[in-house]
Structures are given as structure tokens and as C-alpha cells.
mmCIF file of C-alpha atoms in Angstrom:
data_model
loop_
_atom_site.group_PDB
_atom_site.id
_atom_site.type_symbol
_atom_site.label_atom_id
_atom_site.label_comp_id
_atom_site.label_asym_id
_atom_site.label_seq_id
_atom_site.Cartn_x
_atom_site.Cartn_y
_atom_site.Cartn_z
ATOM 1 C CA MET A 1 0.016 -0.403 -0.146
ATOM 2 C CA LYS A 2 0.815 3.332 -0.726
ATOM 3 C CA THR A 3 0.841 6.190 1.395
ATOM 4 C CA VAL A 4 0.444 9.621 0.739
ATOM 5 C CA LEU A 5 0.134 13.029 2.652
ATOM 6 C CA VAL A 6 -2.450 15.633 2.185
ATOM 7 C CA THR A 7 -2.150 18.985 3.354
ATOM 8 C CA GLY A 8 -5.408 20.235 4.339
ATOM 9 C CA GLY A 9 -6.817 17.206 3.561
ATOM 10 C CA THR A 10 -10.313 17.102 5.899
ATOM 11 C CA ILE A 11 -11.960 19.865 4.246
ATOM 12 C CA GLY A 12 -13.425 20.729 1.069
ATOM 13 C CA ILE A 13 -11.155 19.812 -2.444
ATOM 14 C CA GLY A 14 -8.911 18.541 0.346
ATOM 15 C CA LYS A 15 -11.119 16.149 1.990
ATOM 16 C CA ALA A 16 -12.388 14.877 -1.206
ATOM 17 C CA ILE A 17 -8.736 13.992 -2.586
ATOM 18 C CA SER A 18 -8.287 12.104 0.871
ATOM 19 C CA SER A 19 -11.472 9.968 0.419
ATOM 20 C CA ARG A 20 -11.112 8.843 -3.235
ATOM 21 C CA LEU A 21 -7.369 8.239 -2.351
ATOM 22 C CA ARG A 22 -8.186 6.091 0.338
ATOM 23 C CA GLU A 23 -11.499 4.366 -1.687
ATOM 24 C CA HIS A 24 -8.302 2.929 -4.310
ATOM 25 C CA GLY A 25 -5.759 1.490 -1.856
ATOM 26 C CA TRP A 26 -3.819 4.444 -0.615
ATOM 27 C CA LYS A 27 -3.228 5.021 2.983
ATOM 28 C CA VAL A 28 -4.066 8.632 3.407
ATOM 29 C CA LEU A 29 -2.160 10.824 6.448
ATOM 30 C CA SER A 30 -4.274 14.017 6.381
ATOM 31 C CA VAL A 31 -2.631 17.811 7.680
ATOM 32 C CA SER A 32 -4.788 20.500 9.312
ATOM 33 C CA HIS A 33 -4.695 23.703 11.873
ATOM 34 C CA ARG A 34 -7.818 22.709 12.827
ATOM 35 C CA ALA A 35 -7.746 20.309 16.570
ATOM 36 C CA ASP A 36 -11.402 19.401 16.297
ATOM 37 C CA SER A 37 -10.552 17.808 12.319
ATOM 38 C CA GLY A 38 -9.569 14.270 13.332
ATOM 39 C CA ALA A 39 -6.496 14.889 10.961
ATOM 40 C CA ASP A 40 -3.366 12.439 11.480
ATOM 41 C CA TYR A 41 -1.037 15.650 12.260
ATOM 42 C CA ILE A 42 -2.551 19.213 13.753
ATOM 43 C CA VAL A 43 -0.382 22.362 12.364
ATOM 44 C CA ASP A 44 -0.849 25.685 11.986
ATOM 45 C CA PHE A 45 1.426 26.408 8.951
ATOM 46 C CA THR A 46 1.491 30.274 9.189
ATOM 47 C CA ASP A 47 3.757 29.326 12.172
ATOM 48 C CA LYS A 48 7.402 28.821 10.713
ATOM 49 C CA LYS A 49 8.803 27.322 14.142
ATOM 50 C CA ALA A 50 5.770 24.711 13.826
ATOM 51 C CA PHE A 51 5.714 23.926 10.688
ATOM 52 C CA LEU A 52 9.442 22.978 10.475
ATOM 53 C CA GLN A 53 8.817 20.973 13.967
ATOM 54 C CA PHE A 54 6.638 19.148 11.879
ATOM 55 C CA ALA A 55 8.291 18.516 8.526
ATOM 56 C CA ASN A 56 11.388 17.778 10.199
ATOM 57 C CA ASP A 57 9.541 14.682 12.122
ATOM 58 C CA LEU A 58 7.707 13.347 9.373
ATOM 59 C CA PRO A 59 8.358 10.000 8.386
ATOM 60 C CA ILE A 60 9.233 11.003 4.672
ATOM 61 C CA LYS A 61 10.948 7.923 4.041
ATOM 62 C CA GLU A 62 7.681 5.878 4.556
ATOM 63 C CA ILE A 63 5.955 8.715 2.060
ATOM 64 C CA ASP A 64 5.361 8.017 -1.201
ATOM 65 C CA ALA A 65 3.636 11.020 -2.827
ATOM 66 C CA ILE A 66 2.734 14.334 -1.019
ATOM 67 C CA VAL A 67 -0.713 16.397 -2.208
ATOM 68 C CA ASN A 68 0.216 20.387 -1.322
ATOM 69 C CA ASN A 69 -3.633 21.530 -1.008
ATOM 70 C CA ALA A 70 -3.615 23.477 2.083
ATOM 71 C CA GLY A 71 -4.118 27.061 0.874
ATOM 72 C CA LEU A 72 -5.215 30.374 2.435
ATOM 73 C CA LEU A 73 -7.384 32.828 0.739
ATOM 74 C CA ILE A 74 -6.921 36.221 2.935
ATOM 75 C CA GLY A 75 -4.671 36.797 5.429
ATOM 76 C CA ASP A 76 -1.051 39.165 6.032
ATOM 77 C CA LYS A 77 0.759 38.755 3.310
ATOM 78 C CA ASP A 78 3.632 36.896 5.560
ATOM 79 C CA ALA A 79 0.892 33.846 6.210
ATOM 80 C CA LEU A 80 -0.321 33.647 2.888
ATOM 81 C CA VAL A 81 3.793 33.008 1.161
ATOM 82 C CA MET A 82 4.135 30.553 4.489
ATOM 83 C CA VAL A 83 0.974 28.299 3.824
ATOM 84 C CA ASN A 84 0.798 29.044 0.099
ATOM 85 C CA LEU A 85 4.172 28.928 -1.240
ATOM 86 C CA THR A 86 7.110 28.001 1.232
ATOM 87 C CA ALA A 87 5.261 24.615 2.489
ATOM 88 C CA PRO A 88 4.509 23.112 -0.301
ATOM 89 C CA THR A 89 7.635 24.221 -1.989
ATOM 90 C CA PHE A 90 9.604 22.630 1.246
ATOM 91 C CA LEU A 91 7.315 19.819 1.570
ATOM 92 C CA THR A 92 8.522 18.703 -2.017
ATOM 93 C CA GLU A 93 12.297 19.530 -1.411
ATOM 94 C CA VAL A 94 12.233 17.179 1.236
ATOM 95 C CA MET A 95 10.678 14.604 -0.741
ATOM 96 C CA ALA A 96 13.313 14.918 -3.520
ATOM 97 C CA LYS A 97 15.971 14.740 -1.171
ATOM 98 C CA TYR A 98 14.950 11.662 0.913
ATOM 99 C CA ARG A 99 13.004 9.689 -1.564
ATOM 100 C CA GLU A 100 14.326 7.666 -4.606
ATOM 101 C CA ARG A 101 11.123 8.254 -6.141
ATOM 102 C CA GLY A 102 7.577 9.735 -5.256
ATOM 103 C CA ALA A 103 5.472 12.383 -7.117
ATOM 104 C CA VAL A 104 3.910 15.766 -5.322
ATOM 105 C CA VAL A 105 0.746 17.651 -6.382
ATOM 106 C CA ASN A 106 0.634 21.554 -5.494
ATOM 107 C CA LEU A 107 -3.312 22.479 -5.909
ATOM 108 C CA LEU A 108 -2.567 25.741 -7.930
ATOM 109 C CA ASP A 109 -5.154 28.965 -9.046
ATOM 110 C CA LEU A 110 -5.066 29.929 -12.526
ATOM 111 C CA ALA A 111 -8.303 32.369 -12.413
ATOM 112 C CA ALA A 112 -6.494 34.058 -8.786
ATOM 113 C CA GLU A 113 -6.896 37.916 -9.015
ATOM 114 C CA LYS A 114 -3.916 40.006 -8.853
ATOM 115 C CA ASN A 115 -3.383 40.248 -5.090
ATOM 116 C CA ASP A 116 -1.042 38.415 -2.188
ATOM 117 C CA TYR A 117 -3.338 35.342 -2.573
ATOM 118 C CA GLY A 118 -3.025 35.430 -6.494
ATOM 119 C CA TYR A 119 0.670 36.515 -6.504
ATOM 120 C CA THR A 120 1.496 33.063 -4.120
ATOM 121 C CA LYS A 121 -0.544 31.100 -6.548
ATOM 122 C CA LEU A 122 1.268 32.283 -9.062
ATOM 123 C CA ALA A 123 4.226 31.580 -7.831
ATOM 124 C CA LEU A 124 4.089 28.030 -7.046
ATOM 125 C CA MET A 125 3.216 27.165 -10.060
ATOM 126 C CA LEU A 126 6.046 28.408 -11.402
ATOM 127 C CA LYS A 127 7.890 26.563 -8.430
ATOM 128 C CA THR A 128 6.040 23.514 -9.717
ATOM 129 C CA ILE A 129 8.013 23.588 -12.723
ATOM 130 C CA ASP A 130 11.062 24.555 -11.591
ATOM 131 C CA GLN A 131 11.491 21.632 -9.042
ATOM 132 C CA ALA A 132 10.061 19.194 -12.021
ATOM 133 C CA LYS A 133 13.125 20.504 -13.734
ATOM 134 C CA ALA A 134 15.983 20.340 -11.021
ATOM 135 C CA HIS A 135 14.188 16.379 -9.029
ATOM 136 C CA PRO A 136 14.156 13.846 -11.667
ATOM 137 C CA ASN A 137 13.752 11.222 -9.211
ATOM 138 C CA ILE A 138 10.453 12.620 -8.042
ATOM 139 C CA ARG A 139 7.652 14.184 -10.286
ATOM 140 C CA VAL A 140 6.026 17.541 -9.397
ATOM 141 C CA ASN A 141 2.708 18.510 -11.178
ATOM 142 C CA GLY A 142 -0.132 20.544 -10.404
ATOM 143 C CA VAL A 143 -4.140 20.711 -10.213
ATOM 144 C CA ALA A 144 -5.523 24.022 -11.074
ATOM 145 C CA PRO A 145 -9.163 23.956 -9.995
ATOM 146 C CA GLY A 146 -11.725 26.561 -11.547
ATOM 147 C CA PRO A 147 -14.721 27.589 -9.204
ATOM 148 C CA ILE A 148 -16.353 24.601 -8.185
ATOM 149 C CA SER A 149 -19.482 22.848 -6.353
ATOM 150 C CA LEU A 150 -19.159 22.224 -3.226
ATOM 151 C CA PRO A 151 -19.924 19.192 -1.027
ATOM 152 C CA GLU A 152 -22.142 21.490 1.452
ATOM 153 C CA GLY A 153 -23.749 22.717 -1.601
ATOM 154 C CA GLU A 154 -22.008 26.205 -1.545
ATOM 155 C CA HIS A 155 -20.937 27.363 -4.806
ATOM 156 C CA LEU A 156 -17.865 30.028 -5.968
ATOM 157 C CA LYS A 157 -18.596 31.931 -8.519
ATOM 158 C CA ALA A 158 -18.314 31.130 -11.677
ATOM 159 C CA PRO A 159 -16.440 32.626 -15.183
ATOM 160 C CA LYS A 160 -17.144 31.952 -18.390
ATOM 161 C CA ARG A 161 -16.639 28.297 -19.073
ATOM 162 C CA VAL A 162 -16.744 26.473 -22.033
ATOM 163 C CA LEU A 163 -18.449 23.074 -20.352
ATOM 164 C CA LYS A 164 -22.299 23.787 -19.335
ATOM 165 C CA ARG A 165 -21.281 21.284 -16.005
ATOM 166 C CA ARG A 166 -19.724 22.990 -13.363
ATOM 167 C CA ALA A 167 -16.554 20.893 -11.592
ATOM 168 C CA THR A 168 -16.784 19.018 -8.571
ATOM 169 C CA SER A 169 -14.316 18.561 -5.558
ATOM 170 C CA GLU A 170 -14.713 14.812 -6.837
ATOM 171 C CA ASP A 171 -13.439 16.108 -10.475
ATOM 172 C CA VAL A 172 -10.554 17.821 -8.295
ATOM 173 C CA ALA A 173 -9.650 14.293 -7.098
ATOM 174 C CA GLU A 174 -9.948 12.481 -10.209
ATOM 175 C CA ALA A 175 -7.087 14.297 -11.761
ATOM 176 C CA VAL A 176 -4.914 14.436 -8.819
ATOM 177 C CA GLU A 177 -5.154 10.987 -8.473
ATOM 178 C CA PHE A 178 -4.187 10.699 -12.244
ATOM 179 C CA LEU A 179 -0.761 12.722 -11.637
ATOM 180 C CA LEU A 180 -0.313 10.578 -8.788
ATOM 181 C CA ASN A 181 -0.551 7.181 -10.765
ATOM 182 C CA THR A 182 1.280 8.308 -13.916
ATOM 183 C CA GLU A 183 4.754 7.298 -14.477
ATOM 184 C CA SER A 184 5.627 9.920 -17.301
ATOM 185 C CA ILE A 185 4.202 13.094 -16.102
ATOM 186 C CA THR A 186 5.937 16.007 -14.485
ATOM 187 C CA GLY A 187 6.281 19.625 -14.771
ATOM 188 C CA HIS A 188 2.456 19.653 -16.105
ATOM 189 C CA ILE A 189 -0.157 21.634 -14.624
ATOM 190 C CA ILE A 190 -4.016 20.312 -15.174
ATOM 191 C CA PRO A 191 -6.929 23.064 -15.326
ATOM 192 C CA VAL A 192 -10.354 21.532 -13.731
ATOM 193 C CA ASP A 193 -12.484 24.493 -14.845
ATOM 194 C CA GLY A 194 -15.250 23.435 -17.559
ATOM 195 C CA GLY A 195 -12.615 25.270 -20.166
ATOM 196 C CA ALA A 196 -12.676 28.343 -18.764
ATOM 197 C CA SER A 197 -8.740 28.654 -19.089
ATOM 198 C CA ILE A 198 -8.924 28.516 -22.844
ATOM 199 C CA LEU A 199 -11.546 31.575 -23.060
#
């Protein structure tokens, strides 16, 4: 059984990813900042010291893949950079250093506005490609959801898109699983946005 670490893995898209991977035979280690989440690891990624302790204590040699899903939409710039850029970049470097093989999938946002949040997501997209080039022993890819239908019935504002059907968290999870399983793709981004990014 392969083991995957899913950050932000107990709610929303992260919960859908964790559920799908468990259903398909993965051992999922989830990470959350909420003490009542039931996650395997409780850590606040805005706390640099706590994050570094968490990363240092990870049984990385037993982890086959990482899904960097944890994200912060609002907050001060330092917190946004830490959660959305520094943490996933660092975890990818840890995997590249200690694993002969492995896979990383970063959750991105191609439609982010030009603000601090958007900057961090754009920077992570560029890091995804750079780290894929730098580390041939692991595969580093990204999935970029558009606005989706959330499990609770809530909806994010949708831009124009090609397909009439709005993407769901489960669609995102399917794309993540594909990238974790495929052996010949690295440095690529899959938009799960109903074609919005091509308009």
C-alpha cells in the first residue's frame, strides 16, 4: 500500500482527495490546522517554527506522495506566502532529498486575482515547474481547479467556461489521483475548470 500526505486534507477539496485516494487503496495521512479535524497531524502552517518541526518529524521515507492542498485565501502577506508557497515548496524539497522515487501534486489557481493570494499561487505554479526540472527522481505536477460545486451545496462565483457542467471537488480529486499514478508526466498543470482557462 502506498502512503500519501494530504495537507488540508479534512475539508473541501482536500477531503474529496483524501476520500478518493483511500477508496483506491492509498494510506492517507492528513494534515489540518484545526484541533477538532481528526487529522493525523495538527499543525498551523502560518507558524514557521511549528511547520519546520512538523516537516522534520515526518516519516518521509515511508511517504510515497504528497498533495500540497492546504491554502490560505486571505490574511497578511507573510501568512499567505508561508502557507501557499513556502510550505509546499519545502515539503517537495524534503521528498526530493530523501526519496529515490515519489510524486507531488500542488493545488494551484490559474484564475487568481492580482493580489497577495494570486501572487503566491502564481509563484507556486512556477515553482512546480522549476522543481520538476530540478528533481528527476520525483514527479512534480499541479492541478488548478476553477470555481467548483462544494459538497455542502455552496458555490464559488463562476467565470465563463466552455462546458455547461460545473466542476466538483470529486473531479479535482480524480485529476490528482491520475497525476499521482502516472509515471511519465512531470512539470505540468491540469486545469479542472470546465475550459475557463482557454477562453
